[in-house]
PDB file of C-alpha atoms in Angstrom:
ATOM      1  CA  MET A   1       4.930  22.821 -23.755  1.00 37.00           C
ATOM      2  CA  SER A   2       8.515  21.943 -22.919  1.00 38.00           C
ATOM      3  CA  GLU A   3       9.338  18.603 -21.317  1.00 40.00           C
ATOM      4  CA  GLN A   4      12.753  19.795 -20.113  1.00 43.00           C
ATOM      5  CA  GLN A   5      13.731  19.911 -16.465  1.00 38.00           C
ATOM      6  CA  PRO A   6      14.518  23.170 -14.657  1.00 44.00           C
ATOM      7  CA  GLU A   7      18.042  24.370 -15.393  1.00 48.00           C
ATOM      8  CA  GLY A   8      20.722  24.458 -12.736  1.00 48.00           C
ATOM      9  CA  GLN A   9      19.716  21.231 -11.040  1.00 44.00           C
ATOM     10  CA  PRO A  10      22.137  18.314 -10.873  1.00 47.00           C
ATOM     11  CA  GLU A  11      21.060  15.374 -13.056  1.00 47.00           C
ATOM     12  CA  GLN A  12      20.101  13.228 -10.033  1.00 46.00           C
ATOM     13  CA  ALA A  13      17.978  15.978  -8.453  1.00 52.00           C
ATOM     14  CA  ARG A  14      15.732  16.434 -11.490  1.00 60.00           C
ATOM     15  CA  LEU A  15      12.242  15.100 -11.001  1.00 60.00           C
ATOM     16  CA  THR A  16      10.850  13.217 -13.983  1.00 73.00           C
ATOM     17  CA  HIS A  17       7.204  13.861 -13.114  1.00 74.00           C
ATOM     18  CA  VAL A  18       7.390  17.668 -13.307  1.00 79.00           C
ATOM     19  CA  ASP A  19       7.928  19.902 -16.315  1.00 78.00           C
ATOM     20  CA  ALA A  20      10.111  23.005 -16.546  1.00 80.00           C
ATOM     21  CA  ARG A  21       7.408  25.053 -14.779  1.00 83.00           C
ATOM     22  CA  GLY A  22       7.046  22.554 -11.959  1.00 81.00           C
ATOM     23  CA  ALA A  23       3.680  21.227 -13.154  1.00 82.00           C
ATOM     24  CA  ALA A  24       2.963  17.522 -12.712  1.00 82.00           C
ATOM     25  CA  ARG A  25       3.103  15.489 -15.901  1.00 81.00           C
ATOM     26  CA  MET A  26       3.094  11.886 -16.997  1.00 80.00           C
ATOM     27  CA  VAL A  27       6.560  10.774 -18.087  1.00 83.00           C
ATOM     28  CA  ASP A  28       6.854   9.754 -21.742  1.00 81.00           C
ATOM     29  CA  VAL A  29       8.009   6.131 -21.711  1.00 86.00           C
ATOM     30  CA  SER A  30       7.238   5.416 -25.364  1.00 83.00           C
ATOM     31  CA  GLY A  31      10.939   5.242 -26.281  1.00 80.00           C
ATOM     32  CA  LYS A  32      11.882   2.838 -23.508  1.00 86.00           C
ATOM     33  CA  PRO A  33      12.320  -0.851 -24.292  1.00 87.00           C
ATOM     34  CA  VAL A  34       9.829  -3.415 -23.063  1.00 91.00           C
ATOM     35  CA  THR A  35      11.476  -5.514 -20.353  1.00 92.00           C
ATOM     36  CA  ALA A  36      10.324  -8.052 -17.786  1.00 95.00           C
ATOM     37  CA  ARG A  37       9.725  -6.279 -14.486  1.00 96.00           C
ATOM     38  CA  SER A  38       8.466  -7.244 -11.066  1.00 97.00           C
ATOM     39  CA  ALA A  39       7.885  -5.586  -7.736  1.00 97.00           C
ATOM     40  CA  SER A  40       7.072  -6.879  -4.281  1.00 98.00           C
ATOM     41  CA  ALA A  41       5.470  -5.017  -1.413  1.00 98.00           C
ATOM     42  CA  ARG A  42       4.456  -5.761   2.157  1.00 98.00           C
ATOM     43  CA  GLY A  43       2.190  -4.308   4.777  1.00 98.00           C
ATOM     44  CA  ARG A  44       0.480  -5.174   8.048  1.00 98.00           C
ATOM     45  CA  VAL A  45      -2.944  -4.847   9.560  1.00 98.00           C
ATOM     46  CA  LEU A  46      -2.696  -4.672  13.338  1.00 98.00           C
ATOM     47  CA  LEU A  47      -5.708  -6.259  15.018  1.00 98.00           C
ATOM     48  CA  SER A  48      -7.109  -6.998  18.440  1.00 98.00           C
ATOM     49  CA  PRO A  49      -6.751 -10.509  19.883  1.00 98.00           C
ATOM     50  CA  ALA A  50     -10.490 -11.017  19.291  1.00 98.00           C
ATOM     51  CA  ALA A  51     -10.151 -10.211  15.583  1.00 98.00           C
ATOM     52  CA  VAL A  52      -7.120 -12.485  15.234  1.00 98.00           C
ATOM     53  CA  ALA A  53      -9.068 -15.297  16.916  1.00 98.00           C
ATOM     54  CA  ALA A  54     -12.063 -14.708  14.615  1.00 98.00           C
ATOM     55  CA  LEU A  55      -9.797 -14.923  11.546  1.00 98.00           C
ATOM     56  CA  ARG A  56      -8.081 -18.092  12.790  1.00 98.00           C
ATOM     57  CA  ASP A  57     -11.369 -19.741  13.692  1.00 97.00           C
ATOM     58  CA  GLY A  58     -13.177 -18.682  10.502  1.00 96.00           C
ATOM     59  CA  GLU A  59     -15.740 -16.749  12.545  1.00 97.00           C
ATOM     60  CA  VAL A  60     -15.591 -13.272  10.988  1.00 97.00           C
ATOM     61  CA  PRO A  61     -19.258 -12.157  10.762  1.00 95.00           C
ATOM     62  CA  LYS A  62     -18.915 -10.963   7.130  1.00 96.00           C
ATOM     63  CA  GLY A  63     -17.388 -14.221   5.901  1.00 96.00           C
ATOM     64  CA  ASP A  64     -13.984 -15.256   4.567  1.00 97.00           C
ATOM     65  CA  ALA A  65     -12.054 -12.055   5.211  1.00 98.00           C
ATOM     66  CA  LEU A  66      -8.741 -13.362   3.899  1.00 98.00           C
ATOM     67  CA  ALA A  67     -10.230 -14.497   0.584  1.00 98.00           C
ATOM     68  CA  VAL A  68     -12.015 -11.165   0.098  1.00 98.00           C
ATOM     69  CA  ALA A  69      -8.804  -9.248   0.893  1.00 98.00           C
ATOM     70  CA  ARG A  70      -6.779 -11.398  -1.524  1.00 98.00           C
ATOM     71  CA  ILE A  71      -9.232 -10.818  -4.394  1.00 98.00           C
ATOM     72  CA  ALA A  72      -9.428  -7.093  -3.581  1.00 98.00           C
ATOM     73  CA  GLY A  73      -5.638  -6.858  -3.790  1.00 98.00           C
ATOM     74  CA  LEU A  74      -5.518  -8.632  -7.140  1.00 98.00           C
ATOM     75  CA  GLN A  75      -8.229  -6.375  -8.557  1.00 98.00           C
ATOM     76  CA  ALA A  76      -6.497  -3.265  -7.208  1.00 98.00           C
ATOM     77  CA  ALA A  77      -3.216  -4.110  -8.927  1.00 98.00           C
ATOM     78  CA  LYS A  78      -5.056  -4.015 -12.259  1.00 97.00           C
ATOM     79  CA  LEU A  79      -6.768  -0.698 -11.424  1.00 97.00           C
ATOM     80  CA  THR A  80      -3.725   1.230 -10.190  1.00 97.00           C
ATOM     81  CA  PRO A  81      -3.608   3.858 -12.980  1.00 95.00           C
ATOM     82  CA  THR A  82      -7.230   4.724 -12.197  1.00 95.00           C
ATOM     83  CA  LEU A  83      -6.277   5.470  -8.579  1.00 94.00           C
ATOM     84  CA  VAL A  84      -2.751   6.920  -8.896  1.00 93.00           C
ATOM     85  CA  PRO A  85      -2.918   9.873 -11.309  1.00 90.00           C
ATOM     86  CA  LEU A  86       0.568   9.680 -12.862  1.00 89.00           C
ATOM     87  CA  ALA A  87       0.891   5.887 -12.909  1.00 92.00           C
ATOM     88  CA  HIS A  88       1.091   4.462 -16.416  1.00 92.00           C
ATOM     89  CA  PRO A  89      -1.400   1.844 -17.509  1.00 94.00           C
ATOM     90  CA  VAL A  90       0.710  -1.313 -17.600  1.00 94.00           C
ATOM     91  CA  ALA A  91      -0.404  -4.825 -18.327  1.00 95.00           C
ATOM     92  CA  VAL A  92      -0.413  -6.833 -15.127  1.00 97.00           C
ATOM     93  CA  HIS A  93       0.720 -10.261 -16.286  1.00 97.00           C
ATOM     94  CA  ALA A  94       0.847 -11.908 -12.862  1.00 98.00           C
ATOM     95  CA  ALA A  95       0.010 -11.007  -9.291  1.00 98.00           C
ATOM     96  CA  VAL A  96       0.258 -12.989  -6.104  1.00 98.00           C
ATOM     97  CA  VAL A  97      -1.179 -11.846  -2.782  1.00 98.00           C
ATOM     98  CA  GLU A  98      -0.427 -13.710   0.428  1.00 98.00           C
ATOM     99  CA  LEU A  99      -2.057 -13.017   3.786  1.00 98.00           C
ATOM    100  CA  GLU A 100      -0.734 -14.586   6.963  1.00 98.00           C
ATOM    101  CA  VAL A 101      -2.536 -14.316  10.287  1.00 98.00           C
ATOM    102  CA  VAL A 102       0.034 -13.600  13.001  1.00 98.00           C
ATOM    103  CA  ASP A 103      -0.361 -12.954  16.710  1.00 98.00           C
ATOM    104  CA  ASP A 104      -0.933  -9.204  16.358  1.00 98.00           C
ATOM    105  CA  GLY A 105      -2.793  -9.103  13.026  1.00 98.00           C
ATOM    106  CA  VAL A 106      -2.211  -9.998   9.394  1.00 98.00           C
ATOM    107  CA  GLU A 107       0.936  -9.747   7.276  1.00 98.00           C
ATOM    108  CA  ILE A 108       0.230  -8.997   3.609  1.00 98.00           C
ATOM    109  CA  ALA A 109       2.741  -9.629   0.827  1.00 98.00           C
ATOM    110  CA  ALA A 110       2.278  -9.126  -2.900  1.00 98.00           C
ATOM    111  CA  THR A 111       4.374  -9.609  -6.009  1.00 98.00           C
ATOM    112  CA  VAL A 112       3.255  -8.177  -9.350  1.00 98.00           C
ATOM    113  CA  ARG A 113       4.883  -8.899 -12.735  1.00 98.00           C
ATOM    114  CA  THR A 114       4.737  -7.373 -16.200  1.00 97.00           C
ATOM    115  CA  ALA A 115       6.644  -7.012 -19.450  1.00 95.00           C
ATOM    116  CA  ASP A 116       6.330  -3.305 -20.154  1.00 93.00           C
ATOM    117  CA  ARG A 117       8.179   0.017 -20.479  1.00 93.00           C
ATOM    118  CA  THR A 118       7.900   1.180 -16.880  1.00 91.00           C
ATOM    119  CA  GLY A 119       8.009  -0.222 -13.378  1.00 90.00           C
ATOM    120  CA  ILE A 120       5.243  -1.913 -11.473  1.00 96.00           C
ATOM    121  CA  GLU A 121       5.988  -0.753  -7.919  1.00 96.00           C
ATOM    122  CA  MET A 122       2.779   1.286  -7.679  1.00 97.00           C
ATOM    123  CA  GLU A 123       0.757  -1.796  -8.600  1.00 98.00           C
ATOM    124  CA  ALA A 124       2.421  -3.829  -5.841  1.00 98.00           C
ATOM    125  CA  LEU A 125       1.832  -1.060  -3.275  1.00 98.00           C
ATOM    126  CA  THR A 126      -1.783  -0.613  -4.371  1.00 98.00           C
ATOM    127  CA  CYS A 127      -2.316  -4.360  -4.197  1.00 98.00           C
ATOM    128  CA  VAL A 128      -1.138  -4.528  -0.571  1.00 98.00           C
ATOM    129  CA  THR A 129      -2.951  -1.358   0.472  1.00 98.00           C
ATOM    130  CA  VAL A 130      -6.326  -2.323  -0.970  1.00 98.00           C
ATOM    131  CA  ALA A 131      -6.015  -5.856   0.409  1.00 98.00           C
ATOM    132  CA  ALA A 132      -5.451  -4.233   3.814  1.00 98.00           C
ATOM    133  CA  LEU A 133      -8.447  -1.925   3.350  1.00 98.00           C
ATOM    134  CA  ALA A 134     -10.677  -4.857   2.417  1.00 98.00           C
ATOM    135  CA  LEU A 135      -9.468  -6.796   5.444  1.00 98.00           C
ATOM    136  CA  VAL A 136     -10.257  -3.859   7.732  1.00 98.00           C
ATOM    137  CA  ASP A 137     -13.718  -3.638   6.189  1.00 98.00           C
ATOM    138  CA  MET A 138     -14.292  -7.339   6.778  1.00 98.00           C
ATOM    139  CA  VAL A 139     -13.238  -7.309  10.452  1.00 98.00           C
ATOM    140  CA  LYS A 140     -14.540  -3.909  11.538  1.00 97.00           C
ATOM    141  CA  ALA A 141     -17.496  -5.495  13.355  1.00 96.00           C
ATOM    142  CA  VAL A 142     -14.989  -7.335  15.565  1.00 97.00           C
ATOM    143  CA  ASP A 143     -12.254  -4.664  15.746  1.00 98.00           C
ATOM    144  CA  LYS A 144     -13.047  -0.994  15.244  1.00 97.00           C
ATOM    145  CA  HIS A 145      -9.406  -0.067  15.899  1.00 98.00           C
ATOM    146  CA  ALA A 146      -7.711  -2.078  13.144  1.00 98.00           C
ATOM    147  CA  ARG A 147      -4.672  -0.241  11.822  1.00 98.00           C
ATOM    148  CA  ILE A 148      -2.865  -0.482   8.482  1.00 98.00           C
ATOM    149  CA  THR A 149       0.872  -0.010   8.847  1.00 98.00           C
ATOM    150  CA  ASP A 150       4.304  -0.552   7.290  1.00 98.00           C
ATOM    151  CA  VAL A 151       3.232  -0.600   3.623  1.00 98.00           C
ATOM    152  CA  ARG A 152       6.383  -0.474   1.519  1.00 98.00           C
ATOM    153  CA  VAL A 153       8.122  -1.785  -1.601  1.00 97.00           C
ATOM    154  CA  THR A 154      10.414  -4.632  -0.588  1.00 97.00           C
ATOM    155  CA  ALA A 155      11.944  -5.556  -3.946  1.00 97.00           C
ATOM    156  CA  LYS A 156      11.937  -4.647  -7.620  1.00 96.00           C
ATOM    157  CA  SER A 157      13.564  -6.041 -10.704  1.00 95.00           C
ATOM    158  CA  GLY A 158      13.947  -4.964 -14.303  1.00 93.00           C
ATOM    159  CA  GLY A 159      14.263  -1.623 -15.980  1.00 86.00           C
ATOM    160  CA  ARG A 160      17.081   0.879 -16.263  1.00 84.00           C
ATOM    161  CA  SER A 161      17.597   1.282 -12.526  1.00 83.00           C
ATOM    162  CA  GLY A 162      18.095  -2.464 -12.121  1.00 86.00           C
ATOM    163  CA  ASP A 163      17.244  -4.715  -9.246  1.00 93.00           C
ATOM    164  CA  TRP A 164      16.761  -3.711  -5.622  1.00 93.00           C
ATOM    165  CA  VAL A 165      15.885  -5.739  -2.539  1.00 95.00           C
ATOM    166  CA  GLU A 166      15.155  -4.454   0.955  1.00 93.00           C
ATOM    167  CA  PRO A 167      17.636  -6.026   3.374  1.00 91.00           C
ATOM    168  CA  GLY A 168      16.191  -9.237   4.779  1.00 88.00           C
ATOM    169  CA  GLU A 169      13.687  -9.696   1.927  1.00 85.00           C
ATOM    170  CA  ALA A 170      13.564 -12.100  -1.005  1.00 81.00           C
ATOM    171  CA  PRO A 171      14.027 -10.780  -4.569  1.00 81.00           C
ATOM    172  CA  ALA A 172      10.893  -9.772  -6.520  1.00 76.00           C
TER     173      ALA A 172
END
């Protein structure tokens, strides 16, 4: 099976995760150098005033929702290739998950680090998303309308494409 890209496409338009027939494939990163890499992501869980009050007062019926969400995010970062079909298994060498209760819900931020051959953005996104899912699960008795929103990569460093930071964010 050929690993070449379809002919006639400009170099920038070629997709690395599809073969010449357009079938999805895992990119071969075996020839890439191992480099230090990091990625940061953010997201929000919008909550009712009652749910915010329950979080602030430590009165969520299921227990410490923020601690459960933090641990869920850390675990998810390590399980990303199981959940995202074309994500490479990379060693997660460090992960930090921060949850901040704000007036309209919870802000979630994560930074994940590795020394590997490919980026770690999917791990950072999965970390934030699963932390948000766990938080929703923990507060659903208080707020059945909790909403996960604004999940995005905010910074990355390392690798061939170099560093990138969303305007207004801190480097990864």
